[in-house]
Amino acid sequence: MMSMARKAVLTLSSNPIVTRLVSKYGMKLGASRFVAGENMEDTLHKVKDLNKDELLVTLDLLGESIYTREEAVVATDGAVRSFDAIRQKGVTSNVSVKLTQLGLDIDPAFCLENMDRIAAKAKETENFVRIDMEDSPRIDATMDIFLTLLEKYGREHIGLVIQSYLYRSQEDVDKLGALKANLRIVKGAYKEPREVAYPDKKDVDDAYLRLVASHLKNGCYTAIATHDTAIIDWTKRFVRENHIPADLFEFQMLYGIAASLQLELVREGYKVRVYTPYGKDWYPYFSRRIAERPANALFILKSLFRK
């Protein structure tokens, strides 16, 4: 079950007063470990450094749960510009987006228009955009938008995230596997009721392995997004025993976490992509990283005491 500490952190992350206070000082007090920068220029310097170590990147302009169409258009423009910046700087990176940042809660049709602009830019620049999955009430709308754009732009240019802690995910993966969709499999980081999500870690982990196995066996590109060494070792055995081609999967990890493991996997010949968030609206994302792992909170506390 979700710990009380994690519940508290996730609840605070949605409080606008707390968000404003932490956003003002947090980057100086430890958040920069998990967030590459507050602007594109600084972030692309970090991307170049990652590329030098043969690490691939996906850029994520942070921000979610916006409330006006103007904010959604600004976020859409930012995502579109990121593709041009990636091409101009010559770095190896694709892009991830959240639909709530693009106006999903305002009007799904409006959000689709914004997401269509981003997907079109991904195709124009011969790049790729992945739609992040958010909490369970938004999944059906997210799936509808993804399926519409998958048909229009193809799996070479757009992909989706699936969360293993949700009961419904196997059915979703089966449906998307029939379309050969490019999927990123994660465990899930949102606060969900036990009516829709597994409350126990073992069940989440077991579901994770089933999702990865079924999607790979369907011959579909799969991003295994985890820092769990047991899952990583299992994946290595699975792809070897089932003769899964190396160009059909990649490992994905978060910026600022398990850097040595990322490099070790690269040395072993695996493709590794670093999910690299940036932007001024980083606090909700940062809170989920703290909620997921107590060691992350300990790191921040140590940073505070050094100041």
Coordinates of C-alpha atoms in Angstrom, one line a residue:
M1 CA 0.0 0.0 0.0
M2 CA 1.1 3.6 -0.5
S3 CA 2.9 4.9 2.5
M4 CA 1.7 7.9 4.5
A5 CA 4.8 9.8 3.6
R6 CA 4.2 9.3 -0.1
K7 CA 0.6 10.3 0.2
A8 CA 1.6 13.5 2.0
V9 CA 4.2 14.4 -0.6
L10 CA 1.8 13.8 -3.6
T11 CA -0.9 15.8 -1.9
L12 CA 1.4 18.8 -1.3
S13 CA 2.6 18.7 -4.8
S14 CA -0.8 19.7 -6.0
N15 CA -1.0 22.7 -3.6
P16 CA -0.4 25.9 -5.5
I17 CA 0.9 27.8 -2.5
V18 CA 3.5 25.1 -1.7
T19 CA 4.3 24.9 -5.4
R20 CA 5.1 28.6 -5.6
L21 CA 7.4 28.6 -2.5
V22 CA 9.3 25.5 -3.5
S23 CA 9.6 26.5 -7.1
K24 CA 11.3 29.8 -6.0
Y25 CA 14.1 28.1 -4.1
G26 CA 14.1 24.4 -4.8
M27 CA 16.5 24.3 -7.9
K28 CA 19.2 25.7 -5.6
L29 CA 18.5 23.2 -2.9
G30 CA 18.6 19.9 -4.7
A31 CA 16.0 19.8 -7.5
S32 CA 18.7 20.3 -10.1
R33 CA 19.7 16.7 -9.5
F34 CA 16.5 15.6 -11.2
V35 CA 15.7 18.5 -13.5
A36 CA 18.2 19.4 -16.2
G37 CA 17.5 23.1 -16.4
E38 CA 14.8 25.8 -16.4
N39 CA 15.4 26.8 -20.0
M40 CA 16.2 25.1 -23.3
E41 CA 19.7 26.4 -23.7
D42 CA 21.0 25.1 -20.3
T43 CA 19.2 21.8 -20.9
L44 CA 20.7 21.2 -24.3
H45 CA 24.2 21.5 -22.8
K46 CA 23.2 18.7 -20.4
V47 CA 21.9 16.7 -23.4
K48 CA 25.2 17.1 -25.2
D49 CA 27.0 15.7 -22.2
L50 CA 24.7 12.7 -22.1
N51 CA 25.1 12.1 -25.8
K52 CA 28.9 12.1 -25.4
D53 CA 28.4 9.1 -23.1
E54 CA 26.4 7.4 -25.9
L55 CA 23.2 8.0 -24.0
L56 CA 20.0 8.9 -25.9
V57 CA 17.6 11.5 -24.5
T58 CA 13.9 12.3 -24.4
L59 CA 13.2 15.9 -23.4
D60 CA 10.2 16.7 -21.3
L61 CA 9.1 20.3 -20.9
L62 CA 7.5 20.2 -17.5
G63 CA 4.1 21.5 -16.6
E64 CA 0.7 19.9 -16.1
S65 CA -2.9 20.7 -15.1
I66 CA -3.0 24.1 -16.9
Y67 CA -6.2 26.0 -16.7
T68 CA -6.4 28.3 -19.7
R69 CA -6.2 27.9 -23.5
E70 CA -3.4 30.5 -23.6
E71 CA -1.3 28.4 -21.3
A72 CA -1.9 25.3 -23.4
V73 CA -0.9 27.1 -26.6
V74 CA 2.3 28.3 -24.9
A75 CA 3.2 24.8 -23.8
T76 CA 2.4 23.5 -27.4
D77 CA 4.7 26.2 -28.9
G78 CA 7.4 25.1 -26.5
A79 CA 7.2 21.5 -27.5
V80 CA 7.2 22.4 -31.2
R81 CA 10.2 24.7 -30.7
S82 CA 12.1 21.9 -28.9
F83 CA 12.2 19.9 -32.1
D84 CA 13.9 22.7 -34.0
A85 CA 16.3 23.3 -31.1
I86 CA 17.3 19.6 -31.1
R87 CA 17.9 19.7 -34.8
Q88 CA 19.9 22.9 -34.7
K89 CA 22.1 21.8 -31.9
G90 CA 22.7 18.4 -33.5
V91 CA 21.8 16.5 -30.3
T92 CA 20.2 13.0 -30.2
S93 CA 16.9 13.4 -28.4
N94 CA 13.2 13.0 -28.9
V95 CA 10.4 14.7 -26.9
S96 CA 7.8 13.7 -24.3
V97 CA 4.6 15.6 -23.5
K98 CA 1.7 15.4 -21.1
L99 CA -1.8 16.1 -22.5
T100 CA -3.0 18.0 -19.4
Q101 CA -0.3 20.5 -20.3
L102 CA -1.9 20.8 -23.8
G103 CA -5.4 21.5 -22.6
L104 CA -6.9 18.0 -22.1
D105 CA -8.9 19.1 -19.1
I106 CA -10.2 22.2 -20.9
D107 CA -11.4 20.4 -24.1
P108 CA -10.2 17.1 -25.6
A109 CA -10.8 18.4 -29.1
F110 CA -8.6 21.5 -28.4
C111 CA -5.9 19.2 -26.9
L112 CA -6.0 17.1 -30.0
E113 CA -5.4 20.1 -32.2
N114 CA -2.3 21.0 -30.1
M115 CA -1.0 17.5 -30.0
D116 CA -1.5 17.3 -33.8
R117 CA 0.8 20.3 -34.2
I118 CA 3.5 18.6 -32.1
A119 CA 3.2 15.2 -33.9
A120 CA 3.4 17.0 -37.3
K121 CA 6.6 18.7 -36.2
A122 CA 8.0 15.4 -35.0
K123 CA 7.4 14.0 -38.4
E124 CA 8.7 17.1 -40.2
T125 CA 12.0 16.9 -38.3
E126 CA 12.2 13.1 -38.6
N127 CA 11.9 12.8 -34.9
F128 CA 9.6 11.2 -32.4
V129 CA 7.2 12.3 -29.6
R130 CA 5.8 10.2 -26.8
I131 CA 2.6 11.0 -24.9
D132 CA 3.0 10.4 -21.2
M133 CA 0.2 8.7 -19.4
E134 CA -1.3 10.5 -16.5
D135 CA -3.8 9.5 -13.8
S136 CA -6.6 7.0 -14.4
P137 CA -9.5 9.4 -15.0
R138 CA -7.6 10.8 -18.1
I139 CA -6.6 7.5 -19.7
D140 CA -9.5 7.0 -22.1
A141 CA -9.2 10.5 -23.5
T142 CA -5.4 10.0 -23.8
M143 CA -5.9 6.8 -25.6
D144 CA -8.4 8.3 -28.0
I145 CA -6.0 11.1 -29.0
F146 CA -3.0 8.8 -29.3
L147 CA -4.9 6.3 -31.6
T148 CA -6.1 9.2 -33.8
L149 CA -2.5 10.5 -34.2
L150 CA -1.0 7.0 -34.5
E151 CA -3.1 6.4 -37.6
K152 CA -2.1 9.8 -39.0
Y153 CA 1.6 9.9 -38.3
G154 CA 2.7 6.3 -37.7
R155 CA 4.6 4.5 -34.9
E156 CA 7.8 5.9 -36.2
H157 CA 6.8 9.4 -35.0
I158 CA 4.5 8.9 -32.0
G159 CA 4.3 6.6 -29.0
L160 CA 2.6 6.2 -25.7
V161 CA 3.3 5.3 -22.0
I162 CA 1.6 2.4 -20.2
Q163 CA 1.6 2.1 -16.4
S164 CA 1.9 -1.4 -14.9
Y165 CA 0.1 -0.7 -11.6
L166 CA -3.2 -0.3 -13.4
Y167 CA -5.4 -3.4 -13.7
R168 CA -6.5 -2.3 -17.2
S169 CA -3.0 -2.1 -18.7
Q170 CA -2.7 -5.6 -20.1
E171 CA -5.8 -5.1 -22.1
D172 CA -4.5 -1.8 -23.3
V173 CA -1.1 -3.4 -24.3
D174 CA -2.9 -6.1 -26.2
K175 CA -4.9 -3.6 -28.1
L176 CA -1.9 -1.4 -28.9
G177 CA 0.2 -4.4 -29.7
A178 CA -2.1 -5.3 -32.5
L179 CA -1.3 -1.9 -34.0
K180 CA 2.5 -2.4 -33.4
A181 CA 2.5 0.8 -31.2
N182 CA 5.8 2.0 -29.7
L183 CA 5.2 1.8 -25.9
R184 CA 7.1 2.9 -22.9
I185 CA 6.3 0.7 -19.9
V186 CA 6.5 2.3 -16.4
K187 CA 5.3 1.2 -13.0
G188 CA 3.3 4.3 -12.4
A189 CA 3.8 7.3 -10.1
Y190 CA 0.3 8.8 -9.5
K191 CA -1.9 8.4 -6.4
E192 CA -4.5 5.8 -7.5
P193 CA -7.3 4.0 -5.5
R194 CA -7.0 0.2 -5.1
E195 CA -10.2 -0.1 -7.2
V196 CA -8.1 0.7 -10.3
A197 CA -4.5 -0.1 -9.3
Y198 CA -2.5 -2.8 -7.6
P199 CA -1.8 -1.7 -4.0
D200 CA 1.2 -4.2 -3.6
K201 CA 4.6 -3.7 -5.1
K202 CA 5.0 -7.4 -6.0
D203 CA 1.8 -7.3 -8.1
V204 CA 3.0 -4.1 -9.9
D205 CA 6.3 -5.7 -10.6
D206 CA 4.8 -9.0 -11.9
A207 CA 2.4 -7.0 -14.1
Y208 CA 5.4 -5.0 -15.4
L209 CA 7.1 -8.1 -16.6
R210 CA 4.0 -9.5 -18.2
L211 CA 3.5 -6.2 -20.2
V212 CA 7.1 -6.1 -21.4
A213 CA 7.0 -9.8 -22.4
S214 CA 3.8 -9.6 -24.3
H215 CA 4.7 -6.4 -26.2
L216 CA 8.1 -7.7 -27.2
K217 CA 6.7 -11.1 -28.2
N218 CA 4.3 -9.2 -30.5
G219 CA 7.3 -7.8 -32.3
C220 CA 6.6 -4.2 -31.0
Y221 CA 9.2 -1.6 -30.0
T222 CA 9.3 -1.5 -26.2
A223 CA 11.0 1.0 -23.9
I224 CA 11.7 -0.6 -20.5
A225 CA 11.6 2.4 -18.2
T226 CA 13.0 1.2 -14.8
H227 CA 15.9 1.5 -12.4
D228 CA 15.0 -1.8 -10.9
T229 CA 18.0 -4.1 -11.4
A230 CA 16.0 -7.2 -11.0
I231 CA 13.7 -6.2 -13.9
I232 CA 16.7 -5.1 -15.9
D233 CA 18.4 -8.5 -15.4
W234 CA 15.1 -10.3 -16.2
T235 CA 14.9 -8.3 -19.4
K236 CA 18.4 -9.2 -20.5
R237 CA 17.6 -12.9 -20.0
F238 CA 14.2 -12.6 -21.7
V239 CA 15.5 -10.9 -24.9
R240 CA 18.4 -13.4 -25.1
E241 CA 16.2 -16.5 -24.6
N242 CA 13.5 -15.2 -27.0
H243 CA 15.9 -13.9 -29.6
I244 CA 14.5 -10.4 -29.4
P245 CA 16.5 -8.1 -31.8
A246 CA 18.5 -5.3 -30.1
D247 CA 16.7 -2.7 -32.3
L248 CA 13.3 -3.6 -30.8
F249 CA 13.8 -2.3 -27.3
E250 CA 15.7 0.2 -25.1
F251 CA 16.2 0.8 -21.5
Q252 CA 15.0 4.2 -20.1
M253 CA 15.9 5.9 -16.9
L254 CA 15.4 9.2 -15.3
Y255 CA 17.8 12.1 -15.4
G256 CA 19.8 12.2 -12.1
I257 CA 19.1 8.6 -11.1
A258 CA 21.3 5.5 -11.5
A259 CA 23.8 7.3 -13.8
S260 CA 26.4 4.6 -13.3
L261 CA 23.9 1.9 -14.2
Q262 CA 23.0 3.8 -17.4
L263 CA 26.7 3.8 -18.4
E264 CA 27.2 0.2 -17.5
L265 CA 24.3 -0.8 -19.8
V266 CA 25.7 1.3 -22.6
R267 CA 29.1 -0.5 -22.2
E268 CA 27.3 -3.8 -22.4
G269 CA 25.9 -2.7 -25.8
Y270 CA 22.3 -1.8 -24.8
K271 CA 20.4 1.2 -26.0
V272 CA 19.7 3.6 -23.1
R273 CA 17.6 6.7 -23.1
V274 CA 17.6 9.3 -20.3
Y275 CA 14.2 10.9 -19.6
T276 CA 15.4 14.5 -19.1
P277 CA 12.9 17.0 -17.7
Y278 CA 13.3 20.8 -17.9
G279 CA 11.4 24.0 -17.4
K280 CA 10.2 26.3 -14.7
D281 CA 7.1 24.2 -13.7
W282 CA 9.1 21.3 -12.3
Y283 CA 7.7 21.0 -8.8
P284 CA 5.0 18.3 -9.3
Y285 CA 7.4 16.1 -11.2
F286 CA 10.1 16.6 -8.5
S287 CA 7.6 15.7 -5.8
R288 CA 6.8 12.4 -7.5
R289 CA 10.5 11.5 -7.6
I290 CA 10.7 12.2 -3.8
A291 CA 7.5 10.2 -3.1
E292 CA 8.8 7.2 -5.1
R293 CA 12.0 6.7 -3.2
P294 CA 13.0 7.9 0.4
A295 CA 16.6 8.1 -0.6
N296 CA 15.8 11.0 -3.0
A297 CA 14.4 12.9 0.0
L298 CA 17.6 12.2 2.0
F299 CA 19.6 13.6 -0.8
I300 CA 17.7 16.8 -0.7
L301 CA 18.0 17.1 3.0
K302 CA 21.8 16.7 2.8
S303 CA 21.8 19.5 0.2
L304 CA 19.9 21.8 2.5
F305 CA 22.3 21.3 5.3
R306 CA 25.3 22.1 3.1
K307 CA 23.9 25.5 2.3

